[in-house]
Amino acid sequence: MKTNYDLIIIGAGPAGIAAALSASRSGIDTLIVERYGCVGGGMTSMYIRPFLGSVTNNNIGREIEQSVNSYCNRMSHIEAAKYALTKLLHDSNVNVLLQSSLASVKVENKRIRTIEVTTQSGNIELTAKQFIDASGDGALAAMAGCEIKVGRLSDGLMQPTSIMFTIEGIEPWQQLTCQHEEHYQDLGDGREYLDLCHKACASGELPSTINIVRLYNTGHTGERMVNATQLNKVNPLDPQNLFESEYILREQIHAVVNFLKNNIPGMANIRVNGSSTTLGIRESRRVMGDYVLTEDDLIAGRKFDDAIVHDACFSIDIHNPAGPGQSVDEERCPKVAQPYDIPYRCLTPIGFDNLLVAGRCISGTHEAHSSYRVMRICMAMGDAAGHAAALAVKSSNNTRDIDIKELQKLINIGNNN
């Protein structure tokens, strides 16, 4: 099999797919290494339906989103994503290794030289001119020896782990949805939905970490996507944590379903019809780069001359690492960030010349990470990283020596940002 490429990307989630499409369409030989059996990451394996966040420069992201949505009239959103993303990669001539995990990395003189990947046929060694870590967990960067930060500054705790799932069997007349901590809903019988959730958490009817059961429309009558399960103080980088976490969270699904069955009119006959195939990890490693994005940058809506994501917008959404709800006020919506830029320097790990990061593992603080970790923003980062890697390959330059203005033109960021 082929073992040498212009660019190797670790991770076929939203950021990795966007990076691969941009890079391959730019004319460089691109490979994605993906540990699961399908591409998509959060969109598929983690069962996340909403495309959250917004940016002004997100051409690849819009294409991905439109492609997924175009198949939703004939299959569920998750199944549509599996097909649409596979087709996009196939039609763009991206090489993909599925069920293949990064095993080791060799570094010489500030450059990654080779990686070793575990496959169904054994371990193989791969080489490339450029690398992108879009693994979410910063796996490539960590193995290469990059500077890593984990969790919040005070105690190292990370945002909680969850399992998303969908329910069916809701009576068609019951239109209840709940999207956030202040989405108050009158149930029509003198009760308010969020108040009911809070009381169930306090009484033990719901687990102590669940004080809100978020319900999202899926576009199918009688069905909702549920974002509720929550397990605190999990280290997703510790393999011994993962099975116990899986068990506890799947136990929580039963508690949530029983709560809805017993309390919500029109939901007495609901059942689970699907769930994620892996834990939903909100936070793990952050790879320190030449700039560290902060909460102050987000609140100020800071702009940068080397912006590669322009006017990113999403709340500072820190799910409580030690309890239910939000970390600042568990029964209130999170703080709102002003539209902010992400500079290219957040994608360039300190001390490396042919490695970029994209997605939730870029260089930022625990607080800033909670905003840029969502799919539309991650896809914009991936788009930029793919173009940047292509520029570096074509010019034989280091990643931090590329022409930023040329990159910004490719990703539709003007000079007046």
mmCIF file of C-alpha atoms in Angstrom, residues 97-396:
data_model
loop_
_atom_site.group_PDB
_atom_site.id
_atom_site.type_symbol
_atom_site.label_atom_id
_atom_site.label_comp_id
_atom_site.label_asym_id
_atom_site.label_seq_id
_atom_site.Cartn_x
_atom_site.Cartn_y
_atom_site.Cartn_z
ATOM 1 C CA LEU A 97 -7.717 4.753 6.452
ATOM 2 C CA LEU A 98 -10.603 3.635 8.680
ATOM 3 C CA GLN A 99 -10.272 1.553 11.854
ATOM 4 C CA SER A 100 -6.679 2.777 12.069
ATOM 5 C CA SER A 101 -5.174 4.287 15.211
ATOM 6 C CA LEU A 102 -2.088 6.385 15.719
ATOM 7 C CA ALA A 103 0.531 4.324 17.576
ATOM 8 C CA SER A 104 3.756 6.366 17.605
ATOM 9 C CA VAL A 105 5.485 9.423 16.149
ATOM 10 C CA LYS A 106 9.101 10.141 15.165
ATOM 11 C CA VAL A 107 10.323 13.738 15.393
ATOM 12 C CA GLU A 108 13.620 15.190 14.154
ATOM 13 C CA ASN A 109 14.703 18.828 14.131
ATOM 14 C CA LYS A 110 11.274 20.326 14.863
ATOM 15 C CA ARG A 111 9.592 18.198 12.202
ATOM 16 C CA ILE A 112 7.471 15.080 12.341
ATOM 17 C CA ARG A 113 9.207 12.570 10.078
ATOM 18 C CA THR A 114 7.058 9.448 10.330
ATOM 19 C CA ILE A 115 4.044 8.102 12.164
ATOM 20 C CA GLU A 116 3.151 4.508 12.958
ATOM 21 C CA VAL A 117 -0.479 3.471 12.581
ATOM 22 C CA THR A 118 -2.153 0.312 13.882
ATOM 23 C CA THR A 119 -4.450 -1.260 11.288
ATOM 24 C CA GLN A 120 -6.301 -4.545 10.812
ATOM 25 C CA SER A 121 -3.260 -5.733 8.834
ATOM 26 C CA GLY A 122 -0.750 -4.760 11.508
ATOM 27 C CA ASN A 123 1.315 -1.651 12.118
ATOM 28 C CA ILE A 124 2.402 0.475 9.167
ATOM 29 C CA GLU A 125 4.788 3.420 8.945
ATOM 30 C CA LEU A 126 3.655 6.509 7.058
ATOM 31 C CA THR A 127 5.539 9.624 5.991
ATOM 32 C CA ALA A 128 4.378 13.065 4.861
ATOM 33 C CA LYS A 129 5.639 16.586 4.281
ATOM 34 C CA GLN A 130 2.954 18.118 6.481
ATOM 35 C CA PHE A 131 0.690 16.881 9.285
ATOM 36 C CA ILE A 132 -2.568 18.128 10.804
ATOM 37 C CA ASP A 133 -3.830 16.985 14.196
ATOM 38 C CA ALA A 134 -7.627 17.070 13.975
ATOM 39 C CA SER A 135 -8.091 14.232 16.442
ATOM 40 C CA GLY A 136 -9.984 16.349 18.979
ATOM 41 C CA ASP A 137 -7.807 14.889 21.717
ATOM 42 C CA GLY A 138 -4.530 16.279 20.354
ATOM 43 C CA ALA A 139 -3.200 12.725 20.033
ATOM 44 C CA LEU A 140 -0.588 13.421 17.352
ATOM 45 C CA ALA A 141 0.640 16.589 19.042
ATOM 46 C CA ALA A 142 0.932 14.844 22.405
ATOM 47 C CA MET A 143 2.893 11.908 20.982
ATOM 48 C CA ALA A 144 5.166 14.349 19.152
ATOM 49 C CA GLY A 145 6.011 16.100 22.425
ATOM 50 C CA CYS A 146 4.064 19.355 22.039
ATOM 51 C CA GLU A 147 3.240 21.446 25.097
ATOM 52 C CA ILE A 148 -0.174 20.342 26.360
ATOM 53 C CA LYS A 149 -2.726 21.818 28.766
ATOM 54 C CA VAL A 150 -5.670 19.897 30.215
ATOM 55 C CA GLY A 151 -8.732 21.140 32.093
ATOM 56 C CA ARG A 152 -9.395 24.314 34.006
ATOM 57 C CA LEU A 153 -6.599 26.168 35.773
ATOM 58 C CA SER A 154 -7.956 25.766 39.320
ATOM 59 C CA ASP A 155 -8.089 21.968 39.540
ATOM 60 C CA GLY A 156 -7.496 20.444 36.098
ATOM 61 C CA LEU A 157 -11.089 19.225 35.783
ATOM 62 C CA MET A 158 -12.520 18.999 32.277
ATOM 63 C CA GLN A 159 -16.062 19.488 31.039
ATOM 64 C CA PRO A 160 -18.290 16.464 31.641
ATOM 65 C CA THR A 161 -18.781 13.518 29.306
ATOM 66 C CA SER A 162 -22.186 12.644 27.821
ATOM 67 C CA ILE A 163 -24.009 10.251 25.516
ATOM 68 C CA MET A 164 -26.503 11.738 23.076
ATOM 69 C CA PHE A 165 -29.565 9.719 22.069
ATOM 70 C CA THR A 166 -32.908 10.021 20.292
ATOM 71 C CA ILE A 167 -36.376 9.004 21.425
ATOM 72 C CA GLU A 168 -39.478 8.187 19.375
ATOM 73 C CA GLY A 169 -43.135 7.545 20.176
ATOM 74 C CA ILE A 170 -44.018 11.083 21.287
ATOM 75 C CA GLU A 171 -47.637 11.950 20.592
ATOM 76 C CA PRO A 172 -47.746 14.272 17.539
ATOM 77 C CA TRP A 173 -49.553 16.997 19.467
ATOM 78 C CA GLN A 174 -46.756 17.235 22.043
ATOM 79 C CA GLN A 175 -44.394 19.858 20.606
ATOM 80 C CA LEU A 176 -42.131 20.282 23.659
ATOM 81 C CA THR A 177 -38.519 21.228 22.985
ATOM 82 C CA CYS A 178 -35.877 22.592 25.359
ATOM 83 C CA GLN A 179 -32.631 23.939 23.936
ATOM 84 C CA HIS A 180 -30.922 25.723 26.828
ATOM 85 C CA GLU A 181 -31.002 26.639 30.520
ATOM 86 C CA GLU A 182 -33.493 29.489 30.097
ATOM 87 C CA HIS A 183 -35.828 27.911 27.542
ATOM 88 C CA TYR A 184 -38.885 27.990 29.788
ATOM 89 C CA GLN A 185 -41.860 25.897 28.621
ATOM 90 C CA ASP A 186 -45.388 25.812 30.053
ATOM 91 C CA LEU A 187 -46.631 22.223 30.046
ATOM 92 C CA GLY A 188 -50.252 23.406 30.024
ATOM 93 C CA ASP A 189 -51.178 21.927 33.402
ATOM 94 C CA GLY A 190 -49.701 24.507 35.757
ATOM 95 C CA ARG A 191 -46.193 23.091 35.587
ATOM 96 C CA GLU A 192 -43.114 24.579 33.928
ATOM 97 C CA TYR A 193 -40.684 22.153 32.247
ATOM 98 C CA LEU A 194 -37.332 23.469 33.515
ATOM 99 C CA ASP A 195 -38.704 23.781 37.041
ATOM 100 C CA LEU A 196 -39.811 20.159 36.774
ATOM 101 C CA CYS A 197 -36.273 19.146 35.707
ATOM 102 C CA HIS A 198 -34.689 21.019 38.616
ATOM 103 C CA LYS A 199 -37.045 19.426 41.150
ATOM 104 C CA ALA A 200 -36.417 15.953 39.718
ATOM 105 C CA CYS A 201 -32.664 16.500 40.080
ATOM 106 C CA ALA A 202 -33.080 17.660 43.692
ATOM 107 C CA SER A 203 -35.356 14.732 44.608
ATOM 108 C CA GLY A 204 -33.196 12.030 43.019
ATOM 109 C CA GLU A 205 -35.645 11.179 40.245
ATOM 110 C CA LEU A 206 -32.902 12.396 37.901
ATOM 111 C CA PRO A 207 -29.195 11.871 38.667
ATOM 112 C CA SER A 208 -27.548 14.650 40.682
ATOM 113 C CA THR A 209 -25.589 15.783 37.594
ATOM 114 C CA ILE A 210 -28.705 16.237 35.427
ATOM 115 C CA ASN A 211 -30.839 19.304 36.129
ATOM 116 C CA ILE A 212 -31.906 19.906 32.528
ATOM 117 C CA VAL A 213 -33.116 17.485 29.865
ATOM 118 C CA ARG A 214 -32.565 19.239 26.543
ATOM 119 C CA LEU A 215 -34.890 18.135 23.736
ATOM 120 C CA TYR A 216 -34.209 19.038 20.099
ATOM 121 C CA ASN A 217 -36.440 18.605 17.075
ATOM 122 C CA THR A 218 -35.065 16.132 14.544
ATOM 123 C CA GLY A 219 -37.446 16.936 11.714
ATOM 124 C CA HIS A 220 -39.304 13.651 12.222
ATOM 125 C CA THR A 221 -42.756 13.581 13.853
ATOM 126 C CA GLY A 222 -42.760 12.093 17.340
ATOM 127 C CA GLU A 223 -38.975 12.129 17.687
ATOM 128 C CA ARG A 224 -36.516 14.231 19.719
ATOM 129 C CA MET A 225 -32.771 14.250 20.179
ATOM 130 C CA VAL A 226 -31.892 14.253 23.882
ATOM 131 C CA ASN A 227 -28.883 15.994 25.401
ATOM 132 C CA ALA A 228 -29.034 15.268 29.117
ATOM 133 C CA THR A 229 -26.691 12.549 30.385
ATOM 134 C CA GLN A 230 -23.677 13.911 32.226
ATOM 135 C CA LEU A 231 -20.743 12.379 34.054
ATOM 136 C CA ASN A 232 -18.324 14.627 35.908
ATOM 137 C CA LYS A 233 -14.656 14.193 36.754
ATOM 138 C CA VAL A 234 -13.966 11.812 33.863
ATOM 139 C CA ASN A 235 -10.502 11.788 32.325
ATOM 140 C CA PRO A 236 -11.198 10.819 28.691
ATOM 141 C CA LEU A 237 -7.460 10.295 28.173
ATOM 142 C CA ASP A 238 -7.387 7.446 30.719
ATOM 143 C CA PRO A 239 -8.516 4.217 28.998
ATOM 144 C CA GLN A 240 -9.520 2.688 32.331
ATOM 145 C CA ASN A 241 -12.130 5.464 32.751
ATOM 146 C CA LEU A 242 -13.915 4.809 29.492
ATOM 147 C CA PHE A 243 -15.854 1.593 30.081
ATOM 148 C CA GLU A 244 -17.111 2.632 33.524
ATOM 149 C CA SER A 245 -18.145 5.984 32.056
ATOM 150 C CA GLU A 246 -19.993 4.219 29.247
ATOM 151 C CA TYR A 247 -21.875 2.077 31.746
ATOM 152 C CA ILE A 248 -22.875 4.957 34.030
ATOM 153 C CA LEU A 249 -24.039 7.160 31.158
ATOM 154 C CA ARG A 250 -26.123 4.379 29.606
ATOM 155 C CA GLU A 251 -27.695 3.825 33.033
ATOM 156 C CA GLN A 252 -28.542 7.527 33.045
ATOM 157 C CA ILE A 253 -30.385 7.139 29.727
ATOM 158 C CA HIS A 254 -32.901 4.893 31.509
ATOM 159 C CA ALA A 255 -33.394 7.490 34.252
ATOM 160 C CA VAL A 256 -33.966 10.277 31.729
ATOM 161 C CA VAL A 257 -36.424 8.215 29.682
ATOM 162 C CA ASN A 258 -38.360 7.231 32.808
ATOM 163 C CA PHE A 259 -38.505 10.883 33.916
ATOM 164 C CA LEU A 260 -39.998 11.901 30.558
ATOM 165 C CA LYS A 261 -42.412 8.943 30.480
ATOM 166 C CA ASN A 262 -43.703 9.634 33.984
ATOM 167 C CA ASN A 263 -43.930 13.422 33.833
ATOM 168 C CA ILE A 264 -44.490 14.757 30.339
ATOM 169 C CA PRO A 265 -47.913 14.491 28.687
ATOM 170 C CA GLY A 266 -47.717 12.638 25.397
ATOM 171 C CA MET A 267 -44.470 10.831 26.228
ATOM 172 C CA ALA A 268 -45.802 7.764 28.052
ATOM 173 C CA ASN A 269 -44.916 5.472 25.144
ATOM 174 C CA ILE A 270 -41.482 6.777 24.178
ATOM 175 C CA ARG A 271 -38.497 4.550 23.579
ATOM 176 C CA VAL A 272 -34.850 5.064 22.610
ATOM 177 C CA ASN A 273 -34.263 4.474 18.917
ATOM 178 C CA GLY A 274 -30.565 5.331 18.687
ATOM 179 C CA SER A 275 -27.540 6.641 20.563
ATOM 180 C CA SER A 276 -23.883 7.512 20.049
ATOM 181 C CA THR A 277 -21.401 4.721 19.465
ATOM 182 C CA THR A 278 -18.739 6.436 21.546
ATOM 183 C CA LEU A 279 -18.603 8.789 24.505
ATOM 184 C CA GLY A 280 -19.298 12.429 23.783
ATOM 185 C CA ILE A 281 -16.099 14.170 24.867
ATOM 186 C CA ARG A 282 -16.366 17.944 25.199
ATOM 187 C CA GLU A 283 -12.825 18.609 26.365
ATOM 188 C CA SER A 284 -9.439 16.925 26.654
ATOM 189 C CA ARG A 285 -6.009 18.171 25.515
ATOM 190 C CA ARG A 286 -5.313 21.693 24.299
ATOM 191 C CA VAL A 287 -2.122 22.064 22.259
ATOM 192 C CA MET A 288 -0.234 25.230 23.143
ATOM 193 C CA GLY A 289 0.656 27.305 20.109
ATOM 194 C CA ASP A 290 2.272 30.603 19.233
ATOM 195 C CA TYR A 291 -0.855 32.344 20.550
ATOM 196 C CA VAL A 292 -3.248 31.228 23.290
ATOM 197 C CA LEU A 293 -6.829 32.385 22.746
ATOM 198 C CA THR A 294 -8.476 33.578 25.977
ATOM 199 C CA GLU A 295 -11.913 34.323 27.358
ATOM 200 C CA ASP A 296 -11.012 38.032 27.294
ATOM 201 C CA ASP A 297 -10.401 37.770 23.535
ATOM 202 C CA LEU A 298 -13.870 36.314 23.079
ATOM 203 C CA ILE A 299 -15.708 38.778 25.309
ATOM 204 C CA ALA A 300 -13.938 41.696 23.597
ATOM 205 C CA GLY A 301 -14.615 40.262 20.131
ATOM 206 C CA ARG A 302 -10.892 40.634 19.382
ATOM 207 C CA LYS A 303 -9.661 40.758 15.769
ATOM 208 C CA PHE A 304 -6.255 39.602 14.530
ATOM 209 C CA ASP A 305 -4.142 40.419 11.466
ATOM 210 C CA ASP A 306 -3.498 36.691 10.969
ATOM 211 C CA ALA A 307 -7.126 35.633 11.437
ATOM 212 C CA ILE A 308 -8.063 32.330 9.822
ATOM 213 C CA VAL A 309 -11.556 32.205 11.381
ATOM 214 C CA HIS A 310 -13.426 35.518 11.221
ATOM 215 C CA ASP A 311 -16.352 36.543 13.426
ATOM 216 C CA ALA A 312 -16.765 33.218 15.205
ATOM 217 C CA CYS A 313 -19.827 33.334 17.398
ATOM 218 C CA PHE A 314 -20.952 30.967 20.141
ATOM 219 C CA SER A 315 -21.485 31.266 23.878
ATOM 220 C CA ILE A 316 -18.799 30.527 26.457
ATOM 221 C CA ASP A 317 -20.501 27.200 27.069
ATOM 222 C CA ILE A 318 -18.745 25.529 30.009
ATOM 223 C CA HIS A 319 -20.760 22.537 31.174
ATOM 224 C CA ASN A 320 -20.046 22.252 34.889
ATOM 225 C CA PRO A 321 -16.958 20.026 35.475
ATOM 226 C CA ALA A 322 -18.055 19.311 39.057
ATOM 227 C CA GLY A 323 -21.863 19.330 39.072
ATOM 228 C CA PRO A 324 -25.018 19.923 37.009
ATOM 229 C CA GLY A 325 -25.732 22.683 34.526
ATOM 230 C CA GLN A 326 -23.331 25.465 33.670
ATOM 231 C CA SER A 327 -20.105 26.086 35.584
ATOM 232 C CA VAL A 328 -20.925 29.682 36.528
ATOM 233 C CA ASP A 329 -24.681 29.459 37.207
ATOM 234 C CA GLU A 330 -26.189 26.025 36.704
ATOM 235 C CA GLU A 331 -29.678 27.333 35.920
ATOM 236 C CA ARG A 332 -28.674 30.213 33.617
ATOM 237 C CA CYS A 333 -27.476 30.443 30.040
ATOM 238 C CA PRO A 334 -23.698 30.811 29.619
ATOM 239 C CA LYS A 335 -21.982 34.132 28.940
ATOM 240 C CA VAL A 336 -22.159 35.405 25.379
ATOM 241 C CA ALA A 337 -18.995 36.054 23.395
ATOM 242 C CA GLN A 338 -18.793 38.866 20.860
ATOM 243 C CA PRO A 339 -17.939 37.772 17.291
ATOM 244 C CA TYR A 340 -14.222 37.022 17.534
ATOM 245 C CA ASP A 341 -11.320 35.952 15.329
ATOM 246 C CA ILE A 342 -9.092 32.924 15.712
ATOM 247 C CA PRO A 343 -5.512 33.719 14.660
ATOM 248 C CA TYR A 344 -3.390 31.338 12.602
ATOM 249 C CA ARG A 345 -0.909 31.253 15.509
ATOM 250 C CA CYS A 346 -3.429 29.170 17.510
ATOM 251 C CA LEU A 347 -2.968 26.407 14.913
ATOM 252 C CA THR A 348 0.860 26.363 15.013
ATOM 253 C CA PRO A 349 2.201 24.345 17.973
ATOM 254 C CA ILE A 350 5.213 25.812 19.715
ATOM 255 C CA GLY A 351 8.462 24.391 18.362
ATOM 256 C CA PHE A 352 7.164 22.478 15.319
ATOM 257 C CA ASP A 353 7.624 23.364 11.655
ATOM 258 C CA ASN A 354 5.350 20.905 9.803
ATOM 259 C CA LEU A 355 2.453 20.381 12.213
ATOM 260 C CA LEU A 356 -0.869 22.199 12.456
ATOM 261 C CA VAL A 357 -3.798 21.576 14.789
ATOM 262 C CA ALA A 358 -7.469 22.139 13.992
ATOM 263 C CA GLY A 359 -10.681 21.652 15.951
ATOM 264 C CA ARG A 360 -11.180 21.653 19.695
ATOM 265 C CA CYS A 361 -7.508 20.864 20.443
ATOM 266 C CA ILE A 362 -6.139 24.228 19.205
ATOM 267 C CA SER A 363 -4.267 26.637 21.465
ATOM 268 C CA GLY A 364 -6.620 28.294 23.932
ATOM 269 C CA THR A 365 -7.680 28.427 27.555
ATOM 270 C CA HIS A 366 -10.286 26.175 29.166
ATOM 271 C CA GLU A 367 -12.789 29.032 28.985
ATOM 272 C CA ALA A 368 -12.152 30.014 25.358
ATOM 273 C CA HIS A 369 -12.197 26.374 24.293
ATOM 274 C CA SER A 370 -15.807 26.059 25.445
ATOM 275 C CA SER A 371 -16.868 28.409 22.641
ATOM 276 C CA TYR A 372 -14.723 27.372 19.670
ATOM 277 C CA ARG A 373 -15.222 23.618 20.189
ATOM 278 C CA VAL A 374 -18.498 23.478 18.201
ATOM 279 C CA MET A 375 -18.853 22.129 14.668
ATOM 280 C CA ARG A 376 -19.175 25.183 12.425
ATOM 281 C CA ILE A 377 -16.173 26.858 14.050
ATOM 282 C CA CYS A 378 -14.152 23.634 13.941
ATOM 283 C CA MET A 379 -14.919 23.179 10.236
ATOM 284 C CA ALA A 380 -13.682 26.713 9.521
ATOM 285 C CA MET A 381 -10.447 25.924 11.372
ATOM 286 C CA GLY A 382 -10.051 22.728 9.363
ATOM 287 C CA ASP A 383 -10.632 24.571 6.095
ATOM 288 C CA ALA A 384 -7.847 27.008 6.976
ATOM 289 C CA ALA A 385 -5.467 24.288 8.145
ATOM 290 C CA GLY A 386 -5.957 22.307 4.918
ATOM 291 C CA HIS A 387 -5.214 25.335 2.739
ATOM 292 C CA ALA A 388 -2.234 26.285 4.920
ATOM 293 C CA ALA A 389 -0.763 22.788 4.638
ATOM 294 C CA ALA A 390 -1.190 22.903 0.856
ATOM 295 C CA LEU A 391 0.591 26.261 0.681
ATOM 296 C CA ALA A 392 3.445 24.872 2.785
ATOM 297 C CA VAL A 393 3.779 21.787 0.579
ATOM 298 C CA LYS A 394 3.785 23.785 -2.658
ATOM 299 C CA SER A 395 6.292 26.374 -1.410
ATOM 300 C CA SER A 396 8.460 23.904 0.547
#
